[in-house]
XYZ file of C-alpha atoms in Angstrom:
567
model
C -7.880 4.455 9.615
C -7.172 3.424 13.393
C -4.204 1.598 13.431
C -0.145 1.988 13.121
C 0.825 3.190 9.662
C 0.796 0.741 7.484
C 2.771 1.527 4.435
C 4.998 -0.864 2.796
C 6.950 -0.465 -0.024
C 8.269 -3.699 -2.062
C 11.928 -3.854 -3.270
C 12.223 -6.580 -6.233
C 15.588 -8.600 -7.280
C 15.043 -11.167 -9.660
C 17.996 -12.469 -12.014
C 17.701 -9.316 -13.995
C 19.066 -7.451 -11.015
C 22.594 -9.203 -11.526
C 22.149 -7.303 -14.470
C 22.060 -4.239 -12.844
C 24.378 -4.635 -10.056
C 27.166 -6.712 -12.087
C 28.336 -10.085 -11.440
C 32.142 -9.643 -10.857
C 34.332 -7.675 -8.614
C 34.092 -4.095 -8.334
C 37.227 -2.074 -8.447
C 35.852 0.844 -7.184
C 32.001 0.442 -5.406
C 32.687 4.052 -5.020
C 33.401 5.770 -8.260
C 31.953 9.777 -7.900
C 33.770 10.087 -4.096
C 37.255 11.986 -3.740
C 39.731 10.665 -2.512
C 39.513 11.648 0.664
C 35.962 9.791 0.676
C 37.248 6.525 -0.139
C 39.589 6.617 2.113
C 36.436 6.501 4.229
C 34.438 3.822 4.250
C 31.798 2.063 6.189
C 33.914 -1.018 7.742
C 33.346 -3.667 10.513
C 35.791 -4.601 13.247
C 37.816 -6.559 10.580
C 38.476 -3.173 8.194
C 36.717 -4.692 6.112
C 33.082 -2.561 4.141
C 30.223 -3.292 5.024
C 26.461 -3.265 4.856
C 26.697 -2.367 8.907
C 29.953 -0.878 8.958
C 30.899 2.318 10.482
C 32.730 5.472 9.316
C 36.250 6.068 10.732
C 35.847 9.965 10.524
C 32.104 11.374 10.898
C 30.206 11.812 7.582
C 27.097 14.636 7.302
C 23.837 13.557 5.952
C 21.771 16.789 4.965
C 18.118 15.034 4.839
C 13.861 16.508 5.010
C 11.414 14.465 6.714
C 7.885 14.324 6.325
C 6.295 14.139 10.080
C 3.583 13.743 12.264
C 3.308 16.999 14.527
C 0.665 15.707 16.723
C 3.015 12.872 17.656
C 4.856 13.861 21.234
C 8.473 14.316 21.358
C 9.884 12.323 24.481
C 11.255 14.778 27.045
C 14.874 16.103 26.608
C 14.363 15.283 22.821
C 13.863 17.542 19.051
C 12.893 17.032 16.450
C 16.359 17.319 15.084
C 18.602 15.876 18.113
C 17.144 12.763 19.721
C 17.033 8.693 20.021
C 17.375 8.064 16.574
C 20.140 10.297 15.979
C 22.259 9.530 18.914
C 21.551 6.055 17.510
C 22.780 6.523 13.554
C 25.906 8.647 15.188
C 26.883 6.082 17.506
C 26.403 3.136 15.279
C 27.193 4.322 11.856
C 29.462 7.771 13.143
C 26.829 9.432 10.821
C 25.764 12.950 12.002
C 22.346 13.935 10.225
C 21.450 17.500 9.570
C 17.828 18.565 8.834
C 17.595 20.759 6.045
C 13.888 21.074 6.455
C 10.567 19.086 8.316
C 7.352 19.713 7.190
C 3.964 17.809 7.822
C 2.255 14.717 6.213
C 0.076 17.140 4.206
C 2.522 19.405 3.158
C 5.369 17.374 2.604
C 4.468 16.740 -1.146
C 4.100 19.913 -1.738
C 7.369 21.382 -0.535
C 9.224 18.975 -1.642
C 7.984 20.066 -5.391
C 8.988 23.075 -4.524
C 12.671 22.121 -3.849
C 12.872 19.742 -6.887
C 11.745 22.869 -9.152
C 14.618 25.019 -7.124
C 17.298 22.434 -7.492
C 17.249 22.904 -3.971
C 18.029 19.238 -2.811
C 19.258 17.318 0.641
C 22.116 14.534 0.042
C 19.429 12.096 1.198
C 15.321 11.954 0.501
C 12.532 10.058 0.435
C 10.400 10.584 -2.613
C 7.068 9.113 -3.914
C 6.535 7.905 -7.806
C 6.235 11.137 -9.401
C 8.847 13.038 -7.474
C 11.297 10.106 -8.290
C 10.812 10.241 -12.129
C 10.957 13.816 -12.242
C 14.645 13.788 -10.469
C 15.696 11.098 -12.755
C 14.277 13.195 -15.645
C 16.753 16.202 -14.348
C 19.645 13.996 -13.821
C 19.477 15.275 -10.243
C 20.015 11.949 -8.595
C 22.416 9.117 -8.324
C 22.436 6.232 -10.098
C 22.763 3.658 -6.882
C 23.550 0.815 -9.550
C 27.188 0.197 -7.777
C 26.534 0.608 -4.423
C 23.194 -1.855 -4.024
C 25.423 -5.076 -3.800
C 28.277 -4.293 -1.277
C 26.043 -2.340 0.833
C 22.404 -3.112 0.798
C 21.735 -5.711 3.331
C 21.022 -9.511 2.676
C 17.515 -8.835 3.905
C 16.698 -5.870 2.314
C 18.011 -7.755 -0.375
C 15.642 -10.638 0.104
C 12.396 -8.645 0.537
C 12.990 -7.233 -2.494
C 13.510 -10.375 -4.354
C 10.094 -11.406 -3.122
C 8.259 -9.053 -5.331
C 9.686 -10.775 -8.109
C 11.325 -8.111 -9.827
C 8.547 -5.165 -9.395
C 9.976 -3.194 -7.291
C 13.522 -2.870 -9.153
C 11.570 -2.241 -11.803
C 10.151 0.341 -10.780
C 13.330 1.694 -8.966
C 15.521 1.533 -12.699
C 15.329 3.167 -15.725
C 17.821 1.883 -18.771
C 19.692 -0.789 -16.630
C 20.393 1.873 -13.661
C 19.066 1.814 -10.372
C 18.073 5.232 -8.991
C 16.398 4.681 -5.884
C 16.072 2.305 -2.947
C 12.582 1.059 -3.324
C 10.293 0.627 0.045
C 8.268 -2.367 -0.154
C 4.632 -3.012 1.459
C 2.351 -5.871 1.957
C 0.908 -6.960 -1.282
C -2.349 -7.360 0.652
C -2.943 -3.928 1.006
C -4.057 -3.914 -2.815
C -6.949 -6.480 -2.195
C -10.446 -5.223 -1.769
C -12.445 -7.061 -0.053
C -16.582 -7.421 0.907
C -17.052 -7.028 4.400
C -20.661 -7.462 5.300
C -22.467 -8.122 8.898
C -22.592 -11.555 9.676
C -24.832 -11.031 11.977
C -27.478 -9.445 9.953
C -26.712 -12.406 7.660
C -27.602 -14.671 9.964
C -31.051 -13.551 11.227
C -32.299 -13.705 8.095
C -30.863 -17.414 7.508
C -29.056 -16.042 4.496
C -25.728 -17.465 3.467
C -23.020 -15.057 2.354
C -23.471 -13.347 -1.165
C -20.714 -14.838 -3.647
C -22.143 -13.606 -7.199
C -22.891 -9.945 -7.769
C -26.591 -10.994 -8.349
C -26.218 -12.672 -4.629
C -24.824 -9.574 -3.527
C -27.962 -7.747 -5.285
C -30.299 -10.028 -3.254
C -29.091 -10.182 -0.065
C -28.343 -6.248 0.257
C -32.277 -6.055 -0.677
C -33.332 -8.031 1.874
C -31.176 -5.739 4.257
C -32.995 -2.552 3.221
C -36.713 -4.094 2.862
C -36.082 -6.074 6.515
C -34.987 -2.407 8.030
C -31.880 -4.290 9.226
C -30.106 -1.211 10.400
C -33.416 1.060 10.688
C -35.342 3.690 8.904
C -32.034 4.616 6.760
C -30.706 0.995 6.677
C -28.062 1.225 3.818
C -27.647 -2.184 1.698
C -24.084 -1.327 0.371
C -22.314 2.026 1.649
C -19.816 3.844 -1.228
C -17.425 6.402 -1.287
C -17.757 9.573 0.638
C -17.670 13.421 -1.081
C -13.799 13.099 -1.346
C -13.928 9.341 -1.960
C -13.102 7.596 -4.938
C -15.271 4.930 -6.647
C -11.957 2.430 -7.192
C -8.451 2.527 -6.967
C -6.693 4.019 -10.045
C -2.904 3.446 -10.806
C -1.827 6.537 -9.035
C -3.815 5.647 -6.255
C -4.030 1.852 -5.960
C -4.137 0.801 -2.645
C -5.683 1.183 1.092
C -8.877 3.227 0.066
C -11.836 2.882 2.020
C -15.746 1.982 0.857
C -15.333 2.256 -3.175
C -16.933 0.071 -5.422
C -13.921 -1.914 -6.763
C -15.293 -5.157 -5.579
C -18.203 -4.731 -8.094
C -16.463 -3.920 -11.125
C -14.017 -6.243 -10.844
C -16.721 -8.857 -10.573
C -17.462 -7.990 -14.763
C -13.918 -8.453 -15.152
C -13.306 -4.367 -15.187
C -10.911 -2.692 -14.008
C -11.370 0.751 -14.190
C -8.567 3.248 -13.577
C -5.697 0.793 -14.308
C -3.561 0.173 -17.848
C -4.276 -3.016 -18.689
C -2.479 -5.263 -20.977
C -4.429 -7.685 -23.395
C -3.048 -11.000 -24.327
C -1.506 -9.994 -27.268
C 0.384 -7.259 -25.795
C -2.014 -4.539 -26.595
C -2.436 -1.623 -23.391
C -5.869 -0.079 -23.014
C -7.517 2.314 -20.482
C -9.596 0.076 -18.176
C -12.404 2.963 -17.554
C -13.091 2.867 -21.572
C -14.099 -1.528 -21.774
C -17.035 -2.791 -22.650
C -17.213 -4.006 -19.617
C -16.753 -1.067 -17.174
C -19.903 0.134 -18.936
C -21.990 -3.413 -18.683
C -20.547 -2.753 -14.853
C -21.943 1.009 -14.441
C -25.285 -0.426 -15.845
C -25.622 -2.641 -13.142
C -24.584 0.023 -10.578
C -26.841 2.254 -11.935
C -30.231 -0.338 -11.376
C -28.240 -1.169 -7.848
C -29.220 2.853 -7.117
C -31.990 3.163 -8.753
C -33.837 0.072 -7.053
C -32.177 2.005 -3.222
C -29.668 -1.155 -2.284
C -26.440 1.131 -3.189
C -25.679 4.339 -1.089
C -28.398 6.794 -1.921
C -26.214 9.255 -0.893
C -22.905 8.192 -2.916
C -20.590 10.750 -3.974
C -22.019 13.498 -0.936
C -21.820 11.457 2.494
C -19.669 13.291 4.579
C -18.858 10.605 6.379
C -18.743 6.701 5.932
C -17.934 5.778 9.733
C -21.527 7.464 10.728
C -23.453 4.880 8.187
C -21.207 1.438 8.875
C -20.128 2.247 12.748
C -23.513 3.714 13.309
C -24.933 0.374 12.267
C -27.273 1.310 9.506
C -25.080 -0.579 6.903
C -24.700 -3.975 5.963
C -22.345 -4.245 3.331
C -18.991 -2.550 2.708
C -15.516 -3.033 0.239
C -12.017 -2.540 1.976
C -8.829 -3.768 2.471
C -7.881 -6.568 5.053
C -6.818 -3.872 7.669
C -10.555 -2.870 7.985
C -10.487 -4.969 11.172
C -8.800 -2.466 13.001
C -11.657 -0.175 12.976
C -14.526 -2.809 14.395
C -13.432 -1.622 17.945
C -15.273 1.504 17.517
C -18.319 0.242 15.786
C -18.448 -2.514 18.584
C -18.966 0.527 20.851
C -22.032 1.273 19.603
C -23.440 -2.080 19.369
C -21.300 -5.099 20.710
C -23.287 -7.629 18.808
C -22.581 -5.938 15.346
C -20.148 -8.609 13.427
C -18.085 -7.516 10.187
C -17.025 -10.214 7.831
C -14.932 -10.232 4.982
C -15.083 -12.208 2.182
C -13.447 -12.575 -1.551
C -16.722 -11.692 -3.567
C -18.273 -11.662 -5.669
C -16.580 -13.348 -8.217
C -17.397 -12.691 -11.944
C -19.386 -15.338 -14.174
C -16.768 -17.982 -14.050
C -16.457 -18.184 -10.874
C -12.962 -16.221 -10.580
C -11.681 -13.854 -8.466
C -10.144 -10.706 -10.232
C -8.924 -8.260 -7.790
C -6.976 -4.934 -8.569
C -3.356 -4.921 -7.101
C -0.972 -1.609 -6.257
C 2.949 -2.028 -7.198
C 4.369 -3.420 -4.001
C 6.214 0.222 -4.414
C 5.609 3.238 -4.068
C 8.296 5.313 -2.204
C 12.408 5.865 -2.647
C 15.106 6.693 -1.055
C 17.241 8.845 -3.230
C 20.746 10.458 -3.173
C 21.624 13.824 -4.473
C 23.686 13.768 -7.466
C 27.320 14.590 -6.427
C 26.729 13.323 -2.942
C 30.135 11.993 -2.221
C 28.515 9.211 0.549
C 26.124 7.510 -1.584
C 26.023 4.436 0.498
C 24.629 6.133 3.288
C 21.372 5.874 2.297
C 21.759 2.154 2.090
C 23.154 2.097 5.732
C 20.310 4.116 7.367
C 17.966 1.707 6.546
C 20.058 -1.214 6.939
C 20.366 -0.740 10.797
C 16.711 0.051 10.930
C 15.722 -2.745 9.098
C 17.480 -5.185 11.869
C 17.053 -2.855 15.086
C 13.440 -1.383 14.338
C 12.002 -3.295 17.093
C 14.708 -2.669 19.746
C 14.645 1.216 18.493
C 10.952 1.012 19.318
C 11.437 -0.454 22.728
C 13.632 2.258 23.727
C 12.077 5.550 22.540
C 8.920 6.730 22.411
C 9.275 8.863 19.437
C 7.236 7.730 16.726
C 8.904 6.352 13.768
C 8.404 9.412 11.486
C 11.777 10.725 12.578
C 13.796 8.197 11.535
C 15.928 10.026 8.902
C 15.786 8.381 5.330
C 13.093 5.997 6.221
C 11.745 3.703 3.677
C 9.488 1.030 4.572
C 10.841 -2.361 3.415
C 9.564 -5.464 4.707
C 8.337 -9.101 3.366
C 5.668 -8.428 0.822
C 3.852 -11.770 2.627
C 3.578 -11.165 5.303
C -0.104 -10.923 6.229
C -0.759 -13.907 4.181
C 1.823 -15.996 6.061
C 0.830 -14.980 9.287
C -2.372 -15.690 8.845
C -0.977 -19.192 8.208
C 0.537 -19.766 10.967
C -1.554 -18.082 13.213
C -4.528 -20.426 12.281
C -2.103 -23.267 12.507
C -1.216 -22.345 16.316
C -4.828 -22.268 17.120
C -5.591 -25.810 15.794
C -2.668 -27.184 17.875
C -0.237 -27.721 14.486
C 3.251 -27.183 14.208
C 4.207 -23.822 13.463
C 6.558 -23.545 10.318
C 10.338 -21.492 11.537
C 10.324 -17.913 10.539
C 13.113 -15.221 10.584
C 11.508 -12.792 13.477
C 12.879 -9.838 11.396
C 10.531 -10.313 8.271
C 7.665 -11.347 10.460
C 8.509 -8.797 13.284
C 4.995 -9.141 15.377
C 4.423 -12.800 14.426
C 5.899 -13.520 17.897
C 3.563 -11.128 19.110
C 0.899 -11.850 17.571
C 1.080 -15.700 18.620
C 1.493 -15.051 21.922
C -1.338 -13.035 22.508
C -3.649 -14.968 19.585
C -5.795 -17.684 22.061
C -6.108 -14.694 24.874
C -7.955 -12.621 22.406
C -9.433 -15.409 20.207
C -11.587 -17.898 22.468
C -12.101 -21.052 21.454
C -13.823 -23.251 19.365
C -10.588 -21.018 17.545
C -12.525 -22.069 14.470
C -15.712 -20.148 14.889
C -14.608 -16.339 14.021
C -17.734 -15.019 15.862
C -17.349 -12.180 17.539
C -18.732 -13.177 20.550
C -15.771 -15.871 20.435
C -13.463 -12.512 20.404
C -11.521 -10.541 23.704
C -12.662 -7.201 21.827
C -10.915 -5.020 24.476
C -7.700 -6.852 23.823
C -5.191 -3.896 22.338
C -3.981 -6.793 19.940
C -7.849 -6.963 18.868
C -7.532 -5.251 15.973
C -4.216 -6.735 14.041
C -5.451 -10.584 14.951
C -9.337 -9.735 14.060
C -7.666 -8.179 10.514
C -5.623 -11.052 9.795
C -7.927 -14.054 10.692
C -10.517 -12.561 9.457
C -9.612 -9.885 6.424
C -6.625 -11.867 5.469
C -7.766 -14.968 5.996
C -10.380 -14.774 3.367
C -7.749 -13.857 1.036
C -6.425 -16.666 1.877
C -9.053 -18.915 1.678
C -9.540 -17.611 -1.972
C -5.873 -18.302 -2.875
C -6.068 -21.800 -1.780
C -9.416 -22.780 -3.996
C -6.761 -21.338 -6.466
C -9.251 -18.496 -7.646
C -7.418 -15.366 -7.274
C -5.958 -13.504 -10.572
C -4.312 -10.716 -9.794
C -4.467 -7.776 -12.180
C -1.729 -4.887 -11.989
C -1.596 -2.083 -13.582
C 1.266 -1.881 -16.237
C 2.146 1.376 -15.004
C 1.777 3.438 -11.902
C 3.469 6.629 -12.881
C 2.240 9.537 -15.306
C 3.770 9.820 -19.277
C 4.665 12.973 -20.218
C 1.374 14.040 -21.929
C -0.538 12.326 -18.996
C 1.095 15.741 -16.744
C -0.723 18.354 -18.926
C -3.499 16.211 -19.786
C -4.482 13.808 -17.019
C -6.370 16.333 -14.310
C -9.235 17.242 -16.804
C -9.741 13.631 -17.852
C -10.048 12.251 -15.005
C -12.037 15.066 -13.584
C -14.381 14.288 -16.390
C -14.233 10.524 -15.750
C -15.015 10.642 -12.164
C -18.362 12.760 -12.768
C -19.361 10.603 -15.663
C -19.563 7.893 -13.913
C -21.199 9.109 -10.914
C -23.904 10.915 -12.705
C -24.358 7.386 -14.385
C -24.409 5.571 -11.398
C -26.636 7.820 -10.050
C -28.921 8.212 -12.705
C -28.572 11.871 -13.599
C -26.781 10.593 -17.023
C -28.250 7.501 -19.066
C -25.827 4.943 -19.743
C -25.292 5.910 -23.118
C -23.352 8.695 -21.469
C -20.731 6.060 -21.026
C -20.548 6.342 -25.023
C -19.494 10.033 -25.565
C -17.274 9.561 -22.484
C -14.643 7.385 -23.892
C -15.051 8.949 -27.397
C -14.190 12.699 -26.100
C -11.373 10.862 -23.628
C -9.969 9.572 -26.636
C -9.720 12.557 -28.409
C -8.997 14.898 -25.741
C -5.678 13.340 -25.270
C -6.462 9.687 -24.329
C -5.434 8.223 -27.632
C -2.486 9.742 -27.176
C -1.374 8.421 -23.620
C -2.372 5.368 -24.584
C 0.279 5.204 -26.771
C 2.531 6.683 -24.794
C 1.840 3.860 -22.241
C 2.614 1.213 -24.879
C 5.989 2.343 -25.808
C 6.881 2.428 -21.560
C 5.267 -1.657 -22.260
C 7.179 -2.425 -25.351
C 10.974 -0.675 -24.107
């Protein structure tokens, strides 16, 4: 995807945290550091600790980092001595000390390879598995006593506004093990973007029912909208996946969630019935009713005939032979380089199709998926809190002075307001009409100012008509403004007819069995359902499916997955 990486992890207190953290004073917020490191302490000018306090002797941070080679290193900079690090030693008298770097695609992996050594930094950012396996060992700290007197109030906050999933997910019996990153909950939506243009040609109004969906991608194909191999509704590519699943729930491009979750299926989540009861969403009724219907979408050439083996989505949707698409909000950002190709081509996104009753039911990622962790025996536990408190309030003025791309921050977690798409949105569109603009805190909303300042430069007026032609499409800012007014601000529009129910996932890590079991399943589950959708299996297919899931270890996870539900 073209545009700034946008991950965002979602850090949750509720009331329960109190719980955690403890409600009185602490006698000693330090309890597994010597002597010698309680004597010291982060303090401000007063002497006093705190959440931006600074170390009266130098501490050493041993840390890895996953980063972007292909990003330049500003002159007179490394990867190991530069901005960022003059920056934490100045401020916080921290001095950091790479143990290791390795790439975005290999960081996974050799970071496995240290948690199977023992082979730890004092400070490291981990994804879901990684962070249950080191809890598993007892290899990491139990942060429990340090999150209060030195996590900062708006780290704090932003994870309060996930309303308690992301401490959930960072805590296991009462402790908390990990500073949680937090991300935009909108980044979990998928949405149906579909040319407008096309649309309105043919005098057709926008598809809000999957059999409106059905009829308007047929008119595409038989009206040779986008040429000889005009595509109705593009899927996922060869290494594409036909929906999110819980280890994968958010930001994927062109899969089919938008049409399952129409028959009120969610396939690869845990879902919990109303009377408590967890079950596989890729074994319901209705994911099969919703492969049926996929399955006469192929066979009558308005889905992808070439689902599952495209090499490439961007040649079918940038290339302009397709006319309907499911992504996230961010798929805005992309337009640019379709608009290359053909300036009049328009993208619009939409909250469709809903299911029978008129409901929207989209799939939603935990607002968390990354930690920040502390080796256990680290005598400077707290320092992980303090690296990302000062980046938290100085990330834009650390931005403005260094070139070097954000990557090399050490112990960075993404943590910001899980809103705010949604609320920018808001306020953009009431800017535009000439409203008054609500008061924000510029640190949660960090390009809002940005973003308003730029918004009636790129978007012409009438600023209610989100034609394209109505657009500055050269603007730099094109992209963000064109993906909130337009991908969030159907989300929007769907929240305020009140139609959105959000499904999550009850879990978003593997059980134990899941680890030995959970490759071959889903392996199996992925080519069942494309041969079904494609109609090299009949639907009945679907059938033996769930009954050799079940008893190839799916019964068993199941289970598994209730007891994490009922603890």
């Amino acid at each position: 995807m073209n545009r700034k990486r946008h991950i965002t992890a979602v850090l949750i207190c509720t009331l329960a945290v109190y719980g955690f953290v403890g409600c009185g004073k602490r006698q000693n917020p330090r309890p597994n550091a010597t002597n010698d490191a309680q004597k010291n302490m982060p303090v401000d000018e007063t002497g006093k600790t705190s959440p931006f306090g600074r170390y009266k002797e130098p501490v050493t941070v041993e840390i890895v980092q996953s980063v972007n080679p292909s990003m330049p290193i500003p002159e007179g900079d490394s990867t190991t001595d530069n901005y960022f690090t003059r920056y934490i030693k100045d401020s916080m008298n921290i001095d950091i000390k790479v143990k290791w770097q390795a790439s975005d695609a290999n960081y996974a992996q050799k970071l496995n390879l240290a948690i199977a050594s023992n082979d730890l930094p004092d400070v490291m950012v981990v994804g879901e598995q990684e962070f249950r396996k080191l809890i598993e060992m007892d290899a990491i700290e139990d942060l429990t006593p340090y999150y209060e007197p030195y996590a900062s109030d708006i780290i704090k906050q932003n994870i309060a506004g996930t309303n308690g999933k992301s401490m959930t997910s960072a805590s296991v019996g009462g402790k908390m093990y990990g500073l949680p990153g937090v991300r935009v909950e909108e980044d979990g939506y998928t949405l149906m973007w579909v040319r407008q243009d096309w649309l309105d040609k043919l005098h057709l109004p926008a598809p809000k029912t999957v059999a409106e969906l059905e009829k308007v991608a047929k008119t595409f194909v038989d009206n040779r909208m986008g040429g000889d191999k005009t595509v109705g509704i593009v899927g996922p590519t060869v290494n594409g996946r036909l929906y999110n699943d819980f280890l994968s729930p958010v930001n994927n491009l062109c899969n089919l969630d938008g049409i399952f979750q129409a028959y009120k299926s969610w396939p690869g989540f845990w879902i919990q019935d109303k009377d408590g009861t967890v079950v596989y969403g890729s074994i319901t009724p209705d994911t099969k009713v919703a492969l049926g219907e996929l399955q006469k979408m192929y066979k009558t050439g308005i889905l992808d005939q070439e689902l599952g083996v495209r090499k490439s989505a961007d040649e079918a949707w940038k290339g302009g032979q397709a006319g309907i698409l499911f992504s996230p909000w961010w798929h805005g950002y992309n337009v640019n380089q379709a608009l290359a190709n053909d300036p009049s081509m328009e993208w619009r996104a939409y909250a469709a199709p809903t299911a029978n009753d008129g409901e929207w039911y989209p799939k939603l990622g935990s607002p968390t998926d990354c930690y920040v962790v502390v080796r256990k025996g680290f005598e400077h536990p707290e320092a992980a809190f303090l690296l990302n408190n000062f980046l938290r309030r100085d990330e834009s003025k650390l931005t403005e002075k260094t070139q070097l791309d954000l990557s090399y921050y050490p112990a960075r977690v993404v943590i910001i307001v899980s809103d705010e798409c949604s609320f920018s949105t808001r306020v953009l569109r009431k800017y535009l009409k000439g409203e008054e603009i609500p008061k924000f805190d510029p640190l949660n909303y960090k390009l809002l100012n940005s973003d308003i300042a730029s918004a009636k430069e790129i978007k012409k007026e009438p600023y209610d008509d989100l034609s394209i032609k109505t657009w500055d499409t050269a603007s730099k800012n094109f992209g963000r403004l064109y993906s909130l007014l337009v991908g969030t601000g159907a989300i929007v529009d769907a929240a305020d007819q009140g139609i959105v129910n959000k499904v999550y996932s009850v879990t978003y890590s593997q059980t134990d069995v899941m680890k030995k079991k959970w490759t071959n399943l889903k392996k199996k589950e992925d080519e069942t359902f494309l041969k079904i959708i494609i109609g090299e299996e009949s639907l009945n297919a679907f059938d033996t499916f769930v009954k050799q899931w079940k008893a190839e270890g799916g019964d068993e996870i199941t289970a598994e997955v209730q007891k994490t539900v009922q603890r």
